Short mmCIF file of C-alpha atoms and ligand atoms in Angstrom, two decimals:
data_model
loop_
_atom_site.label_atom_id
_atom_site.label_comp_id
_atom_site.label_asym_id
_atom_site.label_seq_id
_atom_site.Cartn_x
_atom_site.Cartn_y
_atom_site.Cartn_z
CA VAL A 1 -31.63 -0.91 5.60
CA SER A 2 -33.18 -1.42 9.01
CA ASP A 3 -31.69 -0.16 12.24
CA ALA A 4 -30.55 -3.73 12.92
CA THR A 5 -28.23 -3.83 9.88
CA PRO A 6 -24.74 -2.66 10.87
CA LEU A 7 -23.63 0.27 8.74
CA PRO A 8 -19.98 -0.17 7.69
CA ILE A 9 -17.53 2.70 7.12
CA ILE A 10 -16.94 2.01 3.43
CA ARG A 11 -17.93 -0.60 0.85
CA PRO A 12 -16.06 -1.12 -2.44
CA ASP A 13 -18.04 -0.02 -5.50
CA LEU A 14 -17.59 -3.25 -7.51
CA ARG A 15 -19.87 -4.63 -10.21
CA HIS A 16 -19.59 -8.32 -11.10
CA GLU A 17 -20.88 -7.90 -14.63
CA GLU A 18 -18.24 -5.35 -15.59
CA VAL A 19 -15.30 -7.61 -14.71
CA GLU A 20 -16.55 -11.13 -15.48
CA ALA A 21 -15.54 -11.09 -19.16
CA ASP A 22 -12.11 -9.63 -18.34
CA ILE A 23 -11.43 -12.21 -15.65
CA ARG A 24 -12.42 -15.03 -18.04
CA ALA A 25 -10.15 -13.54 -20.73
CA ILE A 26 -7.23 -13.36 -18.29
CA LEU A 27 -7.74 -16.95 -17.13
CA SER A 28 -7.96 -18.32 -20.67
CA SER A 29 -4.93 -16.33 -21.86
CA GLY A 30 -2.78 -17.76 -19.07
CA ILE A 31 -1.14 -14.33 -18.74
CA LEU A 32 -1.68 -13.61 -15.05
CA THR A 33 0.95 -10.93 -14.61
CA GLY A 34 2.85 -8.44 -16.76
CA GLY A 35 0.15 -8.39 -19.43
CA PRO A 36 -2.24 -6.03 -21.19
CA TYR A 37 -4.49 -5.22 -18.20
CA VAL A 38 -1.67 -3.80 -16.11
CA ALA A 39 -0.49 -1.80 -19.13
CA ARG A 40 -3.99 -0.42 -19.72
CA PHE A 41 -4.48 0.35 -16.03
CA GLU A 42 -1.21 2.29 -15.99
CA ALA A 43 -2.05 4.17 -19.19
CA MET A 44 -5.50 5.14 -17.96
CA LEU A 45 -4.17 6.40 -14.63
CA ALA A 46 -1.44 8.39 -16.40
CA GLU A 47 -4.04 10.01 -18.63
CA ARG A 48 -6.27 10.81 -15.68
CA LEU A 49 -3.39 12.40 -13.76
CA GLY A 50 -1.97 14.16 -16.79
CA VAL A 51 1.48 12.69 -16.24
CA GLY A 52 3.69 10.81 -18.65
CA HIS A 53 4.23 7.66 -16.61
CA VAL A 54 2.53 5.39 -14.11
CA VAL A 55 4.07 2.26 -12.61
CA ALA A 56 1.55 -0.12 -10.99
CA THR A 57 2.69 -1.75 -7.76
CA THR A 58 1.49 -4.20 -5.13
CA SER A 59 0.51 -1.41 -2.70
CA ALA A 60 0.98 2.25 -1.85
CA THR A 61 3.60 1.17 0.69
CA THR A 62 5.76 -0.41 -2.03
CA ALA A 63 5.09 2.60 -4.31
CA LEU A 64 6.32 4.96 -1.55
CA HIS A 65 9.41 2.81 -1.08
CA LEU A 66 10.17 2.93 -4.83
CA ALA A 67 9.50 6.69 -4.99
CA LEU A 68 12.17 7.33 -2.35
CA ALA A 69 14.60 4.74 -3.73
CA VAL A 70 14.58 6.11 -7.30
CA GLN A 71 15.25 9.59 -5.95
CA GLY A 72 18.34 8.32 -4.17
CA VAL A 73 17.15 8.39 -0.55
CA GLY A 74 19.27 6.02 1.50
CA PRO A 75 20.77 5.19 4.91
CA GLY A 76 21.11 8.14 7.28
CA ASP A 77 19.12 10.59 5.14
CA GLU A 78 16.43 12.52 6.98
CA VAL A 79 13.01 12.54 5.38
CA LEU A 80 10.36 14.99 6.56
CA VAL A 81 7.01 13.21 6.66
CA SER A 82 3.44 14.13 7.61
CA ASP A 83 2.89 12.77 11.11
CA PHE A 84 -0.89 12.41 10.80
CA THR A 85 -0.94 9.41 8.49
CA PHE A 86 -1.20 5.68 8.28
CA PRO A 87 2.29 4.61 9.46
CA ALA A 88 3.04 3.02 6.07
CA SER A 89 4.40 6.46 5.15
CA GLY A 90 7.05 6.33 7.87
CA ASN A 91 7.73 2.63 7.37
CA ALA A 92 8.69 3.19 3.72
CA ILE A 93 11.35 5.63 4.94
CA VAL A 94 12.62 3.27 7.65
CA GLU A 95 12.81 0.44 5.08
CA LEU A 96 15.54 2.38 3.24
CA GLY A 97 17.57 2.94 6.40
CA ALA A 98 16.57 6.62 6.31
CA VAL A 99 15.30 8.60 9.30
CA PRO A 100 11.66 9.77 9.40
CA VAL A 101 11.26 13.29 10.80
CA PRO A 102 7.54 13.65 11.61
CA VAL A 103 5.94 17.00 10.83
CA ASP A 104 2.87 18.28 12.69
CA SER A 105 -0.50 19.01 11.06
CA ARG A 106 -1.89 22.51 10.76
CA PRO A 107 -4.26 23.30 13.62
CA ASP A 108 -7.19 23.82 11.22
CA ARG A 109 -6.33 21.05 8.72
CA PHE A 110 -5.29 17.42 8.71
CA ALA A 111 -2.54 18.15 6.15
CA LEU A 112 0.99 18.93 7.27
CA ASP A 113 2.14 22.34 8.53
CA LEU A 114 4.80 23.50 6.07
CA ASP A 115 6.18 26.00 8.61
CA ASP A 116 6.86 23.13 11.00
CA ALA A 117 8.48 21.22 8.10
CA ARG A 118 10.71 24.19 7.28
CA ALA A 119 11.79 24.50 10.91
CA LYS A 120 12.89 20.85 10.88
CA VAL A 121 15.18 21.02 7.86
CA THR A 122 18.80 20.15 8.73
CA GLY A 123 21.95 19.52 6.72
CA ARG A 124 20.91 15.85 6.47
CA THR A 125 17.37 16.46 5.14
CA ARG A 126 17.10 14.80 1.73
CA ALA A 127 13.39 14.60 1.01
CA ILE A 128 9.86 15.38 2.09
CA MET A 129 6.92 12.98 1.94
CA ALA A 130 3.69 14.97 2.02
CA VAL A 131 0.44 13.11 2.67
CA HIS A 132 -2.91 14.24 1.25
CA PRO A 133 -4.92 12.94 4.23
CA PHE A 134 -8.26 11.35 3.23
CA GLY A 135 -7.80 13.02 -0.17
CA GLN A 136 -7.47 16.54 1.29
CA PRO A 137 -4.74 18.21 -0.80
CA VAL A 138 -1.62 19.71 0.79
CA ASP A 139 -0.60 23.21 -0.28
CA GLY A 140 1.28 22.30 -3.46
CA ALA A 141 2.75 25.76 -4.05
CA GLY A 142 4.10 25.89 -0.49
CA LEU A 143 5.47 22.36 -0.83
CA ALA A 144 7.26 23.24 -4.07
CA ALA A 145 8.73 26.40 -2.49
CA LEU A 146 10.06 24.51 0.52
CA ALA A 147 11.54 21.75 -1.65
CA GLY A 148 13.06 24.30 -4.01
CA ASP A 149 14.63 26.35 -1.19
CA HIS A 150 16.35 23.32 0.31
CA GLY A 151 16.91 21.08 -2.72
CA LEU A 152 14.65 18.34 -1.36
CA ALA A 153 13.25 15.41 -3.27
CA VAL A 154 9.46 15.22 -2.90
CA VAL A 155 7.06 12.30 -2.70
CA GLU A 156 3.32 12.84 -2.58
CA ASP A 157 1.60 10.21 -0.48
CA ALA A 158 -1.60 10.26 -2.51
CA ALA A 159 -2.73 6.88 -1.14
CA CYS A 160 -6.19 8.34 -0.41
CA ALA A 161 -6.21 11.05 -3.05
CA LEU A 162 -7.14 9.54 -6.39
CA GLY A 163 -9.66 12.06 -7.76
CA SER A 164 -8.57 14.93 -5.50
CA SER A 165 -7.13 18.12 -6.94
CA SER A 166 -6.08 21.65 -6.05
CA ALA A 167 -4.70 24.68 -7.88
CA GLU A 168 -1.63 22.56 -8.72
CA GLY A 169 -3.76 19.96 -10.53
CA PRO A 170 -4.55 16.38 -9.53
CA CYS A 171 -3.02 15.18 -6.27
CA GLY A 172 -0.08 12.92 -7.02
CA SER A 173 0.73 14.62 -10.35
CA GLN A 174 3.00 17.48 -9.28
CA PHE A 175 5.74 15.24 -7.86
CA PRO A 176 6.18 11.45 -7.86
CA GLY A 177 2.91 10.31 -6.27
CA ALA A 178 1.97 7.02 -4.60
CA PHE A 179 -1.64 5.74 -4.75
CA SER A 180 -3.35 2.90 -2.88
CA PHE A 181 -6.02 0.53 -4.15
CA HIS A 182 -6.75 -1.12 -0.81
CA PRO A 183 -10.49 -1.78 -0.24
CA ARG A 184 -10.74 1.28 2.02
CA LYS A 185 -9.93 3.45 -1.03
CA VAL A 186 -12.11 5.02 -3.72
CA VAL A 187 -10.87 2.52 -6.35
CA THR A 188 -9.77 -0.92 -5.18
CA THR A 189 -7.87 -3.87 -6.61
CA GLY A 190 -7.91 -5.81 -3.30
CA GLU A 191 -4.30 -4.93 -2.62
CA GLY A 192 -2.49 -2.69 -5.08
CA GLY A 193 -0.86 0.64 -5.71
CA ALA A 194 0.67 2.89 -8.33
CA LEU A 195 3.42 5.45 -8.66
CA SER A 196 3.18 8.43 -11.02
CA PHE A 197 6.03 10.34 -12.66
CA ARG A 198 6.51 13.29 -14.95
CA ASP A 199 10.14 12.25 -15.42
CA GLY A 200 10.71 9.29 -17.77
CA ASP A 201 14.12 8.36 -16.36
CA LEU A 202 12.78 8.07 -12.81
CA ALA A 203 9.85 6.02 -14.14
CA ASP A 204 12.22 3.67 -16.02
CA ARG A 205 14.24 3.13 -12.87
CA ALA A 206 11.05 2.50 -10.85
CA ARG A 207 9.98 -0.13 -13.42
CA ARG A 208 13.36 -1.79 -13.20
CA LEU A 209 13.41 -1.80 -9.39
CA ARG A 210 9.81 -3.06 -9.36
CA SER A 211 11.07 -6.17 -11.09
CA HIS A 212 14.37 -7.21 -9.46
CA GLY A 213 16.53 -4.55 -11.11
CA GLY A 214 16.71 -6.51 -14.37
CA ILE A 215 16.64 -5.21 -17.93
CA ALA A 216 15.56 -7.26 -20.93
CA GLY A 217 16.34 -7.21 -24.60
CA GLU A 218 19.98 -6.19 -24.53
CA PRO A 219 21.59 -7.15 -27.83
CA GLY A 220 23.39 -10.48 -27.65
CA THR A 221 21.87 -11.52 -24.29
CA VAL A 222 19.35 -14.19 -23.47
CA GLY A 223 17.19 -13.37 -20.45
CA LEU A 224 17.79 -10.38 -18.22
CA ARG A 225 20.79 -8.42 -17.10
CA PHE A 226 20.54 -7.43 -13.44
CA VAL A 227 21.97 -3.96 -13.12
CA GLU A 228 20.89 -3.18 -9.57
CA ASN A 229 19.28 -4.95 -6.60
CA GLY A 230 15.53 -4.64 -6.85
CA TYR A 231 12.26 -6.08 -5.59
CA ASN A 232 9.13 -7.79 -6.79
CA TYR A 233 6.48 -5.09 -6.48
CA ARG A 234 4.49 -6.04 -9.60
CA LEU A 235 0.69 -5.80 -9.71
CA ALA A 236 -1.03 -8.87 -11.23
CA GLU A 237 -3.53 -8.91 -14.11
CA ILE A 238 -6.79 -9.76 -12.29
CA PRO A 239 -6.38 -6.92 -9.78
CA ALA A 240 -5.54 -4.58 -12.67
CA ALA A 241 -8.77 -5.60 -14.44
CA LEU A 242 -10.75 -4.78 -11.28
CA GLY A 243 -9.09 -1.39 -11.03
CA LEU A 244 -9.58 -0.61 -14.70
CA ALA A 245 -13.33 -1.23 -14.49
CA GLN A 246 -13.69 1.22 -11.57
CA LEU A 247 -11.36 3.79 -13.17
CA ARG A 248 -13.73 3.98 -16.15
CA ARG A 249 -16.43 5.04 -13.67
CA LEU A 250 -14.20 7.21 -11.52
CA ASP A 251 -16.06 10.48 -12.11
CA GLU A 252 -19.33 8.83 -11.22
CA ILE A 253 -17.84 7.24 -8.07
CA LEU A 254 -16.39 10.60 -7.00
CA ALA A 255 -19.58 12.59 -7.70
CA ASP A 256 -21.53 10.12 -5.60
CA ARG A 257 -19.08 10.40 -2.66
CA GLN A 258 -19.03 14.20 -2.94
CA ALA A 259 -22.84 14.40 -2.92
CA THR A 260 -23.03 12.26 0.23
CA ALA A 261 -20.29 14.35 1.85
CA ARG A 262 -22.20 17.54 1.04
CA ARG A 263 -25.30 16.18 2.72
CA TYR A 264 -23.25 15.29 5.81
CA GLU A 265 -21.72 18.78 5.80
CA GLU A 266 -25.11 20.48 5.60
CA ARG A 267 -26.72 18.32 8.26
CA LEU A 268 -23.73 18.37 10.65
CA ALA A 269 -23.13 22.13 10.46
CA ASP A 270 -25.25 22.79 13.54
CA VAL A 271 -24.37 19.73 15.60
CA GLU A 272 -22.74 20.84 18.83
CA GLY A 273 -19.30 19.36 19.53
CA VAL A 274 -18.67 18.28 15.90
CA GLU A 275 -16.09 20.28 13.94
CA LEU A 276 -16.12 19.93 10.13
CA ARG A 277 -13.21 20.06 7.72
CA THR A 278 -14.47 21.27 4.34
CA PRO A 279 -12.75 21.89 0.99
CA PRO A 280 -11.26 25.37 0.53
CA GLU A 281 -12.28 27.24 -2.64
CA GLY A 282 -10.67 25.57 -5.66
CA ASP A 283 -10.03 22.18 -4.04
CA THR A 284 -11.76 18.97 -5.08
CA TRP A 285 -11.75 16.22 -2.46
CA SER A 286 -12.07 12.49 -3.12
CA TYR A 287 -13.68 12.00 0.31
CA GLN A 288 -11.84 8.69 0.63
CA SER A 289 -13.04 9.01 4.22
CA PHE A 290 -15.48 11.48 5.75
CA VAL A 291 -13.75 12.61 8.93
CA VAL A 292 -14.93 15.07 11.57
CA VAL A 293 -13.15 16.35 14.69
CA LEU A 294 -14.91 16.16 18.04
CA ALA A 295 -14.61 18.92 20.63
CA ASP A 296 -12.00 18.18 23.30
CA HIS A 297 -14.57 17.44 26.00
CA VAL A 298 -16.01 14.56 23.92
CA ASP A 299 -14.73 11.04 24.71
CA ARG A 300 -14.32 9.80 21.13
CA ASP A 301 -13.79 6.16 22.08
CA ALA A 302 -16.96 6.12 24.20
CA LEU A 303 -18.83 7.63 21.27
CA VAL A 304 -17.50 4.94 18.88
CA ALA A 305 -18.81 2.29 21.29
CA SER A 306 -22.24 3.96 21.61
CA LEU A 307 -22.58 4.29 17.84
CA ARG A 308 -21.57 0.65 17.38
CA ALA A 309 -24.29 -0.37 19.83
CA GLU A 310 -26.72 1.32 17.41
CA GLY A 311 -25.27 -0.52 14.41
CA ILE A 312 -23.18 2.38 13.09
CA GLU A 313 -19.48 1.61 12.53
CA THR A 314 -17.10 4.53 13.02
CA THR A 315 -13.41 4.74 13.81
CA LEU A 316 -10.60 7.20 14.32
CA GLY A 317 -9.46 9.29 11.31
CA THR A 318 -5.88 8.05 11.19
CA TYR A 319 -2.76 7.95 13.35
CA ALA A 320 -0.33 10.38 14.95
CA MET A 321 2.64 8.30 13.86
CA HIS A 322 5.09 9.82 16.37
CA ALA A 323 2.94 8.60 19.29
CA HIS A 324 3.36 4.90 18.42
CA PRO A 325 6.06 2.65 19.91
CA ALA A 326 7.55 1.77 16.50
CA PHE A 327 8.59 5.41 16.05
CA GLU A 328 9.67 6.13 19.65
CA ARG A 329 13.38 5.79 18.84
CA PHE A 330 13.19 8.84 16.56
CA GLY A 331 12.97 10.97 19.68
CA LEU A 332 9.40 12.22 20.07
CA ARG A 333 6.99 11.58 22.95
CA PRO A 334 3.24 11.18 22.43
CA GLY A 335 1.75 14.66 22.14
CA ASP A 336 4.98 16.37 21.03
CA LEU A 337 3.20 17.16 17.74
CA PRO A 338 0.03 18.54 19.33
CA ASN A 339 -2.18 19.10 16.28
CA SER A 340 -1.54 15.68 14.82
CA PHE A 341 -1.99 14.11 18.28
CA ARG A 342 -5.31 15.89 18.79
CA ALA A 343 -6.41 14.75 15.32
CA GLN A 344 -5.64 11.14 16.28
CA GLN A 345 -7.51 11.42 19.61
CA GLN A 346 -10.56 13.44 18.52
CA SER A 347 -11.15 12.51 14.84
CA LEU A 348 -14.03 10.29 13.83
CA THR A 349 -14.60 8.62 10.44
CA LEU A 350 -18.28 8.29 9.53
CA PRO A 351 -19.78 5.73 7.12
CA LEU A 352 -19.66 6.89 3.49
CA LEU A 353 -21.02 4.15 1.25
CA PRO A 354 -21.68 3.98 -2.49
CA ARG A 355 -25.09 5.48 -3.34
CA MET A 356 -25.77 6.11 0.34
CA ASP A 357 -29.38 6.84 0.96
CA ASP A 358 -30.15 10.30 2.43
CA ALA A 359 -32.07 8.55 5.17
CA LEU A 360 -28.90 6.67 6.20
CA VAL A 361 -26.89 9.88 6.33
CA ASP A 362 -29.63 11.42 8.44
CA ARG A 363 -29.64 8.40 10.72
CA VAL A 364 -25.90 8.86 11.40
CA VAL A 365 -26.31 12.61 11.93
CA GLU A 366 -29.27 12.09 14.26
CA ALA A 367 -27.29 9.53 16.30
CA LEU A 368 -24.35 11.94 16.60
CA ALA A 369 -26.55 14.85 17.65
CA ARG A 370 -28.08 12.67 20.35
CA LEU A 371 -24.97 10.79 21.54
CA VAL A 372 -22.21 13.46 21.41
CA PRO A 373 -23.48 15.35 24.52
CA GLY A 374 -23.65 12.09 26.50
CA ALA A 375 -20.10 11.19 25.49
CA ALA A 376 -18.61 14.12 27.44
CA ARG A 377 -15.63 13.08 29.55
CA GLY A 378 -16.58 12.67 33.22
C1 LIG B 1 -1.73 7.92 3.78
C2 LIG B 1 -1.48 6.47 3.50
N1 LIG B 1 -0.29 6.09 3.01
C3 LIG B 1 -0.03 4.80 2.73
C4 LIG B 1 -0.97 3.81 2.95
C5 LIG B 1 -0.63 2.39 2.62
O1 LIG B 1 -1.39 1.91 1.56
P1 LIG B 1 -1.31 0.37 1.14
O2 LIG B 1 -2.20 -0.37 2.08
O3 LIG B 1 -1.81 0.34 -0.27
O4 LIG B 1 0.11 -0.05 1.25
C6 LIG B 1 -2.21 4.15 3.46
C7 LIG B 1 -3.20 3.11 3.72
O5 LIG B 1 -4.20 3.29 4.34
C8 LIG B 1 -2.49 5.52 3.74
O6 LIG B 1 -3.67 5.90 4.25
#
């Protein structure tokens, strides 16, 4: 790749030859949804996570919505939610008429600060939605303790965390966990998601709500019986076939991302003004995104522009949800959650591509070492 070729942030790891036969088989069967590929995709994910049940959905957003709905979250309930996240997390709460209560990040981590969460519990708190940002696991033991102390339902927003794990096991396996298969994720189906469960009754209800709240096969009935008001959140067969092919290679995809991340970590360790977030002992990270934090004197947006001028795409890590107009009515002003706000302002996602050449990693590191000092705020 020459310096003139723009370096994107991520590229899906798709191989035509591994899906062609499946796509042909799906097209000739005429079964485009609700068929064997979705079933196999769900079974393979369940096995990988070590949970009994996986329900494939159209996105992580719809999976998060179902995860809250099946646990009985409804109008007026308060739901604690990681503030440093893609706002889909908060929107799933709002969709149910519930109230998102954003929780700050830890100062040294992107994941939520469980002490801040505990301080925000009220008599109306029903649930907590904990995000594993970029596949960096939250403290599962602390999360379980908080939920246990206050009788809270838990949802893991594992949108970015397929392949991540901590002492509690795979992310998204301890509690109902929502995964995303958007192209910015480690495994992609174009658009798509999944919801994992240990509990079979919750999984059955999620399946029913995924498909209009209907149940089939009741003795003496033709068609369905609609027992509650549901949605259409079903994943289709062709996307499931795409996902299945990548899932079979998941360990290889993860090892490749982890090796590239390690090279970044080694090379960036001495770069002035660039703060690294690295896995604590015992954690495995998916490195859905490789995200650094820039020192406060660095103008991140100016740096993004300078890197772009050199053909290197970068962007912010993710969002401080509370600081966006759509969440203003829940009572916080931009900056009220200072760690999450700083993470939004100073984080930078670097390119992490499949089988990324060492020379490309070095090119990004060299550009950062040269451009960060010049990007100091005036
Ligand atoms: C933490 C988090 N939650 C939820 C989502 C929403 O995922 P989807 O696009 O599959 O709905 C995203 C997407 O980027 C995310 O990063």
